[in-house]
Coordinates of C-alpha atoms and ligand atoms in Angstrom, one line a residue:
M1 CA 104.0 121.3 82.3
E2 CA 102.3 118.6 80.3
N3 CA 100.9 118.6 76.8
K4 CA 97.2 118.4 76.3
N5 CA 96.2 115.4 74.2
Y6 CA 96.2 117.4 71.0
K7 CA 96.1 115.8 67.6
F8 CA 96.5 117.0 64.1
W9 CA 94.2 115.9 61.3
F10 CA 95.6 114.8 57.9
A11 CA 93.2 115.8 55.1
T12 CA 94.0 114.7 51.6
G13 CA 92.4 116.5 48.7
S14 CA 91.4 114.8 45.4
Q15 CA 88.3 114.5 43.1
D16 CA 86.4 111.7 41.4
L17 CA 87.5 112.4 37.9
Y18 CA 90.1 109.6 37.8
G19 CA 87.9 106.7 39.0
D20 CA 87.7 104.5 42.1
E21 CA 91.0 102.8 41.7
C22 CA 92.8 106.1 41.8
L23 CA 90.8 107.2 44.9
A24 CA 91.6 103.9 46.6
N25 CA 95.3 104.5 45.9
V26 CA 95.1 108.1 47.2
A27 CA 93.5 106.8 50.5
A28 CA 96.1 104.0 50.8
H29 CA 99.0 106.4 50.2
A30 CA 97.7 108.9 52.8
K31 CA 97.2 106.2 55.4
Q32 CA 100.7 104.9 54.9
M33 CA 102.1 108.4 55.1
V34 CA 100.2 109.1 58.4
A35 CA 101.3 105.8 59.9
E36 CA 105.0 106.4 59.0
L37 CA 104.9 110.0 60.2
N38 CA 103.5 108.8 63.5
A39 CA 106.1 106.0 63.7
S40 CA 109.0 108.4 62.9
G41 CA 109.3 109.5 66.5
R42 CA 110.0 113.0 65.3
L43 CA 106.5 114.5 65.8
P44 CA 105.4 115.8 69.3
F45 CA 101.7 115.1 68.5
E46 CA 99.8 112.3 66.7
I47 CA 98.5 112.8 63.2
V48 CA 95.0 111.4 62.5
W49 CA 94.1 110.3 58.9
K50 CA 90.8 111.6 57.6
P51 CA 88.9 110.2 54.6
T52 CA 89.8 111.8 51.3
L53 CA 88.1 115.1 50.5
I54 CA 86.6 115.3 47.1
D55 CA 83.7 117.7 47.2
N56 CA 82.3 120.8 48.8
A57 CA 80.2 118.9 51.3
T58 CA 82.8 116.6 52.7
I59 CA 85.4 119.4 52.9
R60 CA 83.0 121.7 54.8
Q61 CA 82.1 118.9 57.2
T62 CA 85.7 117.9 57.9
F63 CA 86.7 121.5 58.7
A64 CA 83.5 121.9 60.9
D65 CA 84.4 118.7 62.7
A66 CA 88.0 120.0 63.2
N67 CA 86.6 123.2 64.7
N68 CA 84.4 121.4 67.1
D69 CA 86.9 118.7 68.3
P70 CA 88.7 120.2 71.3
E71 CA 91.6 117.8 70.8
C72 CA 92.2 118.8 67.2
A73 CA 94.9 121.5 67.1
G74 CA 95.1 121.9 63.4
V75 CA 94.6 120.4 60.0
I76 CA 97.3 119.3 57.6
T77 CA 96.2 119.5 54.0
W78 CA 97.7 118.0 50.9
M79 CA 96.4 117.6 47.4
H80 CA 97.4 114.1 46.1
T81 CA 95.7 114.7 42.7
F82 CA 94.1 117.8 41.4
S83 CA 91.3 119.1 43.6
P84 CA 89.3 122.0 42.2
A85 CA 89.8 124.7 44.8
K86 CA 86.3 126.3 44.6
S87 CA 85.2 123.2 46.5
W88 CA 87.4 124.3 49.4
I89 CA 86.1 127.9 49.7
L90 CA 83.2 127.2 52.1
G91 CA 85.1 124.8 54.4
L92 CA 88.1 127.1 54.5
S93 CA 86.0 130.2 55.2
E94 CA 84.5 128.5 58.2
Y95 CA 87.7 127.0 59.5
R96 CA 89.4 128.8 62.4
K97 CA 92.3 126.6 63.6
P98 CA 95.9 126.3 62.5
L99 CA 96.4 125.2 58.9
L100 CA 99.4 123.5 57.4
H101 CA 99.7 123.0 53.7
L102 CA 102.1 120.1 53.3
H103 CA 103.3 120.4 49.8
T104 CA 104.6 116.9 49.2
Q105 CA 104.0 113.9 47.0
F106 CA 103.8 110.1 47.7
N107 CA 106.8 109.0 45.6
E108 CA 110.2 110.6 46.0
E109 CA 111.6 109.8 42.6
I110 CA 110.0 110.0 39.1
P111 CA 109.5 106.3 38.1
Y112 CA 111.3 106.9 34.8
D113 CA 110.8 103.4 33.3
T114 CA 107.1 103.0 34.1
I115 CA 105.6 106.5 34.2
D116 CA 102.5 107.1 32.1
M117 CA 99.5 109.4 32.1
D118 CA 97.7 107.4 34.7
F119 CA 100.6 107.8 37.1
M120 CA 100.8 111.5 36.3
N121 CA 97.1 112.0 37.0
E122 CA 97.2 110.1 40.2
N123 CA 100.4 111.9 41.5
Q124 CA 100.1 115.5 40.6
S125 CA 100.7 117.4 43.8
A126 CA 102.8 119.9 42.0
H127 CA 99.7 120.8 40.1
G128 CA 96.9 120.2 42.6
D129 CA 98.8 122.0 45.5
R130 CA 99.1 125.1 43.3
E131 CA 95.4 125.2 42.7
Y132 CA 94.7 124.8 46.4
G133 CA 97.4 127.2 47.5
H134 CA 96.0 129.8 45.2
I135 CA 92.6 129.8 46.9
V136 CA 94.1 129.9 50.4
T137 CA 96.2 133.0 49.3
R138 CA 93.2 134.6 47.5
M139 CA 91.1 134.2 50.7
G140 CA 93.8 135.7 52.8
I141 CA 94.0 132.8 55.2
E142 CA 97.1 132.6 57.3
R143 CA 98.7 129.2 56.9
K144 CA 102.1 127.4 56.9
V145 CA 103.5 125.9 53.7
I146 CA 106.1 123.2 54.0
M147 CA 107.6 121.6 50.9
G148 CA 109.5 118.4 50.5
H149 CA 109.2 114.6 50.6
W150 CA 107.2 113.5 53.6
A151 CA 109.6 110.8 54.6
D152 CA 112.6 113.2 54.8
A153 CA 113.7 113.8 58.4
K154 CA 114.2 117.5 57.7
V155 CA 110.6 117.8 56.5
Q156 CA 109.3 115.9 59.5
D157 CA 111.2 118.2 61.8
R158 CA 109.6 121.2 60.2
I159 CA 106.2 119.6 60.6
A160 CA 107.1 119.0 64.3
S161 CA 108.2 122.7 64.7
W162 CA 104.9 123.9 63.1
M163 CA 102.9 121.6 65.5
R164 CA 104.4 123.6 68.4
T165 CA 103.5 126.9 66.7
A166 CA 100.0 125.5 66.3
I167 CA 99.9 124.7 70.0
G168 CA 100.9 128.3 70.7
I169 CA 98.1 129.5 68.5
M170 CA 95.6 127.2 70.2
E171 CA 96.7 127.8 73.7
S172 CA 97.3 131.6 73.5
S173 CA 93.7 132.3 74.4
H174 CA 93.9 130.2 77.5
I175 CA 96.6 132.4 79.0
R176 CA 95.4 134.4 82.1
V177 CA 97.9 136.8 83.6
C178 CA 97.6 137.8 87.3
R179 CA 98.9 141.3 87.9
V180 CA 100.0 141.8 91.5
A181 CA 99.8 145.6 91.7
D182 CA 100.2 147.8 88.7
N183 CA 103.1 148.6 86.4
M184 CA 106.2 150.3 87.7
R185 CA 105.6 154.0 87.7
N186 CA 106.8 156.0 84.8
V187 CA 108.0 153.0 82.8
A188 CA 106.8 153.0 79.2
V189 CA 107.7 149.8 77.5
T190 CA 106.1 147.4 80.0
E191 CA 102.8 149.1 79.5
G192 CA 100.2 148.4 76.8
D193 CA 96.6 148.0 75.7
K194 CA 95.2 145.1 77.6
V195 CA 91.9 145.1 75.7
E196 CA 93.7 144.9 72.4
A197 CA 95.9 142.1 73.8
Q198 CA 92.8 140.1 74.6
I199 CA 91.4 140.8 71.1
K200 CA 94.6 139.9 69.4
F201 CA 96.0 137.1 71.6
G202 CA 93.1 136.0 73.8
W203 CA 95.0 136.9 76.9
E204 CA 93.0 137.8 80.0
I205 CA 95.0 140.2 82.2
D206 CA 93.6 141.0 85.6
A207 CA 95.0 143.0 88.5
Y208 CA 94.7 142.3 92.3
P209 CA 95.6 144.3 95.3
V210 CA 98.8 142.9 96.7
N211 CA 97.4 142.0 100.1
E212 CA 94.7 139.8 98.5
I213 CA 97.5 137.4 97.4
V214 CA 99.4 138.0 100.7
K215 CA 96.5 136.5 102.6
Y216 CA 97.2 133.2 100.7
V217 CA 100.8 133.4 101.7
E218 CA 100.0 134.0 105.3
D219 CA 97.6 131.1 105.4
V220 CA 100.3 128.5 104.4
S221 CA 100.9 126.1 107.2
K222 CA 104.3 126.0 109.0
G223 CA 104.5 122.3 108.2
D224 CA 104.2 123.0 104.5
V225 CA 106.7 125.8 104.6
D226 CA 109.2 123.6 106.5
A227 CA 108.8 120.7 104.0
L228 CA 109.4 122.9 101.0
T229 CA 112.3 124.7 102.7
Q230 CA 113.8 121.2 103.3
E231 CA 113.2 120.4 99.6
Y232 CA 115.2 123.5 98.6
Y233 CA 118.0 122.5 101.0
D234 CA 118.1 119.0 99.5
K235 CA 118.0 120.3 95.9
Y236 CA 120.2 123.4 95.8
D237 CA 123.6 124.4 97.2
I238 CA 123.4 126.6 100.2
L239 CA 125.7 129.5 99.8
L240 CA 125.9 131.1 103.3
E241 CA 128.7 133.5 102.5
G242 CA 129.2 134.3 106.1
R243 CA 125.6 134.7 107.0
N244 CA 124.1 133.1 110.2
E245 CA 122.8 129.7 109.3
K246 CA 119.6 130.0 111.2
E247 CA 118.8 133.5 109.9
F248 CA 119.6 132.3 106.4
R249 CA 117.1 129.4 106.6
E250 CA 114.4 131.8 107.9
H251 CA 115.0 134.0 104.9
V252 CA 114.7 131.0 102.5
A253 CA 111.5 129.8 104.3
V254 CA 109.9 133.2 103.5
Q255 CA 110.3 132.3 99.8
A256 CA 108.9 128.8 100.3
Q257 CA 105.9 130.4 102.0
I258 CA 105.5 132.8 99.1
E259 CA 105.8 130.0 96.5
L260 CA 103.1 127.9 98.2
G261 CA 100.8 130.9 98.8
F262 CA 101.2 132.3 95.3
E263 CA 100.7 128.9 93.6
K264 CA 97.5 128.3 95.6
F265 CA 96.2 131.7 94.6
L266 CA 97.1 131.2 90.9
T267 CA 95.6 127.6 90.8
E268 CA 92.4 128.6 92.6
K269 CA 91.8 131.6 90.3
N270 CA 93.1 129.8 87.2
Y271 CA 96.1 132.0 86.2
Q272 CA 99.1 130.7 84.3
A273 CA 101.2 133.8 84.5
I274 CA 102.0 136.4 87.1
V275 CA 103.7 139.8 87.4
T276 CA 105.0 141.5 90.5
H277 CA 106.4 144.9 91.3
F278 CA 109.2 145.5 93.8
G279 CA 107.8 148.9 94.7
D280 CA 104.4 147.5 95.8
L281 CA 104.8 144.5 98.0
G282 CA 102.1 145.1 100.6
A283 CA 102.6 142.9 103.6
L284 CA 105.1 140.6 101.8
K285 CA 108.3 140.3 103.8
Q286 CA 110.6 139.9 100.7
L287 CA 110.4 140.6 97.0
P288 CA 109.4 137.2 95.6
G289 CA 112.6 135.9 94.1
L290 CA 113.3 132.2 94.7
A291 CA 109.5 131.7 94.8
I292 CA 109.0 133.2 91.3
Q293 CA 112.0 131.3 89.9
R294 CA 110.4 128.1 91.1
L295 CA 107.0 129.0 89.7
M296 CA 108.6 129.8 86.3
E297 CA 110.3 126.4 86.4
K298 CA 106.9 124.8 86.9
G299 CA 105.7 126.5 83.8
Y300 CA 104.2 129.8 84.9
G301 CA 104.9 132.9 82.9
F302 CA 106.5 135.9 84.7
G303 CA 107.2 139.5 84.1
A304 CA 108.8 141.9 86.6
E305 CA 107.7 145.5 87.4
G306 CA 104.2 144.7 86.2
D307 CA 105.3 143.6 82.7
W308 CA 102.2 141.5 81.7
K309 CA 103.2 141.3 78.0
T310 CA 106.5 139.5 78.8
A311 CA 104.7 137.3 81.5
A312 CA 102.2 136.1 78.9
M313 CA 105.0 135.6 76.3
V314 CA 107.0 133.5 78.8
R315 CA 104.0 131.4 79.5
L316 CA 103.3 131.0 75.8
M317 CA 106.8 129.8 75.2
K318 CA 106.5 127.4 78.1
V319 CA 103.4 125.9 76.6
M320 CA 104.9 125.7 73.1
T321 CA 107.9 123.8 74.4
A322 CA 106.2 121.6 76.9
G323 CA 107.4 118.0 76.7
K324 CA 110.2 118.8 74.2
K325 CA 113.0 116.3 74.3
D326 CA 116.3 117.8 75.5
A327 CA 114.8 121.2 76.1
K328 CA 117.3 123.7 77.4
G329 CA 114.9 126.2 79.0
T330 CA 112.8 129.3 78.8
S331 CA 112.9 132.4 81.0
F332 CA 112.0 136.0 81.6
M333 CA 115.2 138.0 81.1
E334 CA 116.6 141.5 81.2
D335 CA 119.4 143.2 79.3
Y336 CA 121.7 144.7 82.0
T337 CA 125.3 145.5 81.0
Y338 CA 127.6 145.2 78.0
N339 CA 131.0 143.7 77.4
L340 CA 132.5 145.8 74.7
V341 CA 135.9 144.2 74.4
P342 CA 136.6 143.6 70.7
G343 CA 136.0 139.9 69.9
K344 CA 134.3 139.3 73.2
E345 CA 131.2 141.5 72.8
G346 CA 128.0 140.6 74.5
I347 CA 125.2 141.5 76.8
L348 CA 125.0 140.3 80.4
Q349 CA 121.5 139.2 81.1
A350 CA 120.0 138.9 84.6
H351 CA 117.3 140.4 86.7
M352 CA 117.1 141.6 90.3
L353 CA 116.2 138.0 91.1
E354 CA 113.8 136.4 88.8
V355 CA 115.6 134.2 86.2
C356 CA 114.1 130.7 85.5
P357 CA 116.3 127.8 86.6
T358 CA 115.3 125.8 83.5
I359 CA 118.1 127.6 81.7
S360 CA 120.8 126.8 84.3
D361 CA 124.0 125.0 83.4
G362 CA 125.4 123.0 86.3
P363 CA 124.6 123.4 90.0
I364 CA 122.1 125.9 91.3
G365 CA 122.8 127.7 94.6
I366 CA 120.7 129.7 97.0
K367 CA 122.0 133.1 98.2
V368 CA 120.4 135.6 100.6
C369 CA 121.5 139.1 99.8
P370 CA 120.3 142.7 100.2
L371 CA 118.3 144.2 97.4
S372 CA 119.2 147.8 96.7
M373 CA 115.6 148.6 95.6
G374 CA 112.5 148.3 97.7
D375 CA 112.2 148.3 101.4
R376 CA 112.0 144.7 102.5
E377 CA 114.3 142.1 104.1
D378 CA 117.0 140.5 102.1
P379 CA 115.4 138.0 99.6
A380 CA 116.6 134.5 98.9
R381 CA 117.3 133.7 95.3
L382 CA 118.6 130.9 93.1
V383 CA 121.9 131.7 91.4
F384 CA 123.4 130.0 88.4
T385 CA 124.8 130.6 84.9
A386 CA 123.0 129.8 81.7
K387 CA 123.6 127.0 79.2
E388 CA 125.6 127.9 76.0
G389 CA 124.2 127.7 72.6
P390 CA 121.8 129.4 70.1
A391 CA 118.6 130.9 71.5
I392 CA 116.1 133.6 70.8
A393 CA 115.2 136.7 72.8
T394 CA 111.8 138.2 72.0
S395 CA 110.1 141.5 72.9
L396 CA 106.4 142.2 72.4
I397 CA 105.8 145.9 72.3
D398 CA 102.8 148.1 72.0
L399 CA 103.4 150.9 69.5
G400 CA 100.1 152.6 70.3
D401 CA 98.3 151.5 67.1
R402 CA 99.6 147.9 67.0
F403 CA 101.7 145.3 68.6
R404 CA 105.1 144.4 67.2
L405 CA 107.0 141.2 68.1
I406 CA 110.8 141.6 67.8
I407 CA 112.8 138.4 67.6
N408 CA 116.6 138.5 68.0
E409 CA 118.7 135.3 67.5
V410 CA 121.5 135.2 70.0
D411 CA 124.4 133.0 70.9
V412 CA 124.7 132.3 74.7
K413 CA 128.2 132.0 75.9
K414 CA 130.2 131.7 79.1
T415 CA 131.8 134.9 80.4
D416 CA 135.5 135.0 80.5
K417 CA 135.6 134.9 84.3
P418 CA 133.2 134.0 87.1
M419 CA 131.5 137.0 88.8
P420 CA 131.6 136.0 92.4
K421 CA 130.2 139.2 93.8
L422 CA 127.1 139.2 91.5
P423 CA 124.3 137.6 93.6
V424 CA 121.9 136.8 90.7
A425 CA 121.5 134.2 88.0
T426 CA 122.9 135.3 84.7
A427 CA 123.2 134.6 81.0
F428 CA 125.7 136.2 78.6
W429 CA 124.9 136.4 74.9
T430 CA 126.0 138.0 71.7
P431 CA 123.1 139.0 69.5
K432 CA 123.1 138.3 65.8
P433 CA 124.4 139.4 63.4
N434 CA 126.8 141.0 66.0
L435 CA 126.5 143.2 69.1
Q436 CA 126.7 146.5 67.2
T437 CA 124.1 145.8 64.5
G438 CA 122.0 143.6 66.8
A439 CA 121.7 146.3 69.5
E440 CA 121.2 149.1 67.0
S441 CA 118.5 147.2 65.3
W442 CA 116.8 146.3 68.6
I443 CA 116.7 150.0 69.5
Y444 CA 115.5 151.1 66.1
A445 CA 112.7 148.5 66.4
G446 CA 111.8 149.8 69.9
G447 CA 112.5 146.5 71.7
A448 CA 112.2 146.5 75.5
H449 CA 114.8 145.8 78.2
H450 CA 112.7 142.8 79.3
T451 CA 112.6 139.7 77.0
A452 CA 111.0 136.3 76.8
F453 CA 113.9 134.1 76.1
T454 CA 114.2 130.5 75.0
Y455 CA 116.6 128.0 73.6
D456 CA 113.8 125.7 72.5
L457 CA 111.9 127.7 69.8
S458 CA 113.1 129.1 66.5
T459 CA 112.6 132.5 65.0
E460 CA 110.4 130.8 62.4
Q461 CA 108.1 129.3 65.0
M462 CA 107.6 132.6 66.8
A463 CA 107.2 134.6 63.6
D464 CA 104.6 132.1 62.4
W465 CA 102.8 132.5 65.7
A466 CA 102.9 136.3 65.4
A467 CA 101.5 136.0 61.8
A468 CA 98.7 133.9 63.0
M469 CA 97.9 136.5 65.6
G470 CA 97.9 139.1 62.9
I471 CA 100.6 141.3 64.4
E472 CA 103.9 142.7 63.0
V473 CA 107.0 140.7 63.5
V474 CA 110.6 142.0 63.1
Y475 CA 113.6 139.6 62.8
I476 CA 117.0 140.5 63.9
D477 CA 119.3 137.6 62.7
A478 CA 122.3 136.8 60.7
D479 CA 120.8 138.5 57.6
T480 CA 120.0 141.8 59.3
T481 CA 121.5 145.0 58.0
I482 CA 120.6 148.4 59.5
R483 CA 119.6 149.7 56.1
G484 CA 117.3 146.8 55.4
L485 CA 115.8 146.9 58.9
R486 CA 115.1 150.6 58.8
N487 CA 113.4 150.2 55.5
E488 CA 111.4 147.2 56.8
L489 CA 110.2 149.3 59.8
R490 CA 109.2 152.1 57.4
W491 CA 107.3 149.8 55.1
N492 CA 105.6 148.1 58.1
E493 CA 104.2 151.4 59.1
I494 CA 102.1 151.3 55.9
A495 CA 101.5 147.6 55.9
F496 CA 100.0 147.7 59.4
R497 CA 98.1 151.0 59.1
K498 CA 94.5 150.5 60.2
Ligands
LIG501 MN1 113.2 144.8 85.1

């Protein structure tokens, strides 16, 4: 996964009421801020300074240029002086990319000894940003507001976080999900309105007969399969557990062949996410396990049992976190079983096979074990446990009349003991605010058993993305109470009524 060469524009608002000297200072200040923000090392994308916006024509032109520049992922606006907001109406009404209102000012401290009216007129963000903010609110434009001194590391980190949200907004419409077969029969929560998903999120979701992708698997050369199988053997621990060595390797090679065939199919047809279904495998010899785990590691989205919503969400999160320093991982996940021992409460997370190795902590092994579901040979899979630490689990559900994104903050922990007989990768987490309230809230909100899980994005980032998509978002975090949540769900029924 690599970032596109996205940039963010820095547009400073002012007017010509205070003379050329003031405007020269405004431009110099903004240039210095942009240079220092870029030099901070805290931002994942470059900021580009734009000439000061002082009237209707320049504002409209700048936003139009931003719309038309494929490398521009958003505009950061800031009013250094007062900037009459009617001048912004036309430009804003035509603008269609992410918008950040950085509510800051050039100086950190009031210059007590020298401050006069000239200084006040030149440095009146507290005043000008309110005028500007009013028009954005009145026009109903979704934007992010970040307040604080621009040189403060905490403010810079929030700008950095918003940039990743903006990438999610920009890139959502480039997500194409390949459905291998249909959803699992009779399952409700993994279903949804694919037309509405394309309208809201831009996702293209197409189905293929299983054997169309199987052809690509069968066409992979033996040399390529052998080479990738050897790569697996070099990279992962081989956990034979009494199985015949030759037979084990043959089983692993089947997954190598699936990985190569699937990837060729997805690349050729331009898909960035995939779903499979254990009950509809056509001529595949094994349920894709290790193969899907590797594809997720490479940045593909995945959802099991036909779950295209989660597949798209996993891909979205992979895109939003691409290139993040010290990233801890993003995966498809499933709630499986509880530990209800007081003080040690949590949910064991896994799937039949398909957990992304980016979340692994320590060595990764390969096992070959029978699968109780389906009717194919024993699939090879990567096994590991997940890193500890704070993370989020998200579920995008279709309520029939709208989408709802549920975001639960969780603490990933180690289980008390290893689980030597469990042949799948696992995570174990305690949802916030605690297992009882977290799980009750999740169920009241209608959250799925599948989640898109990441250590590398915050609730705020995903909620801002959801707001930009115009969908409902429900937080389950340290502040959640059942009474508050149930009221919120009730009010949202009205807020999102069509
Ligand atoms: Mn499942």
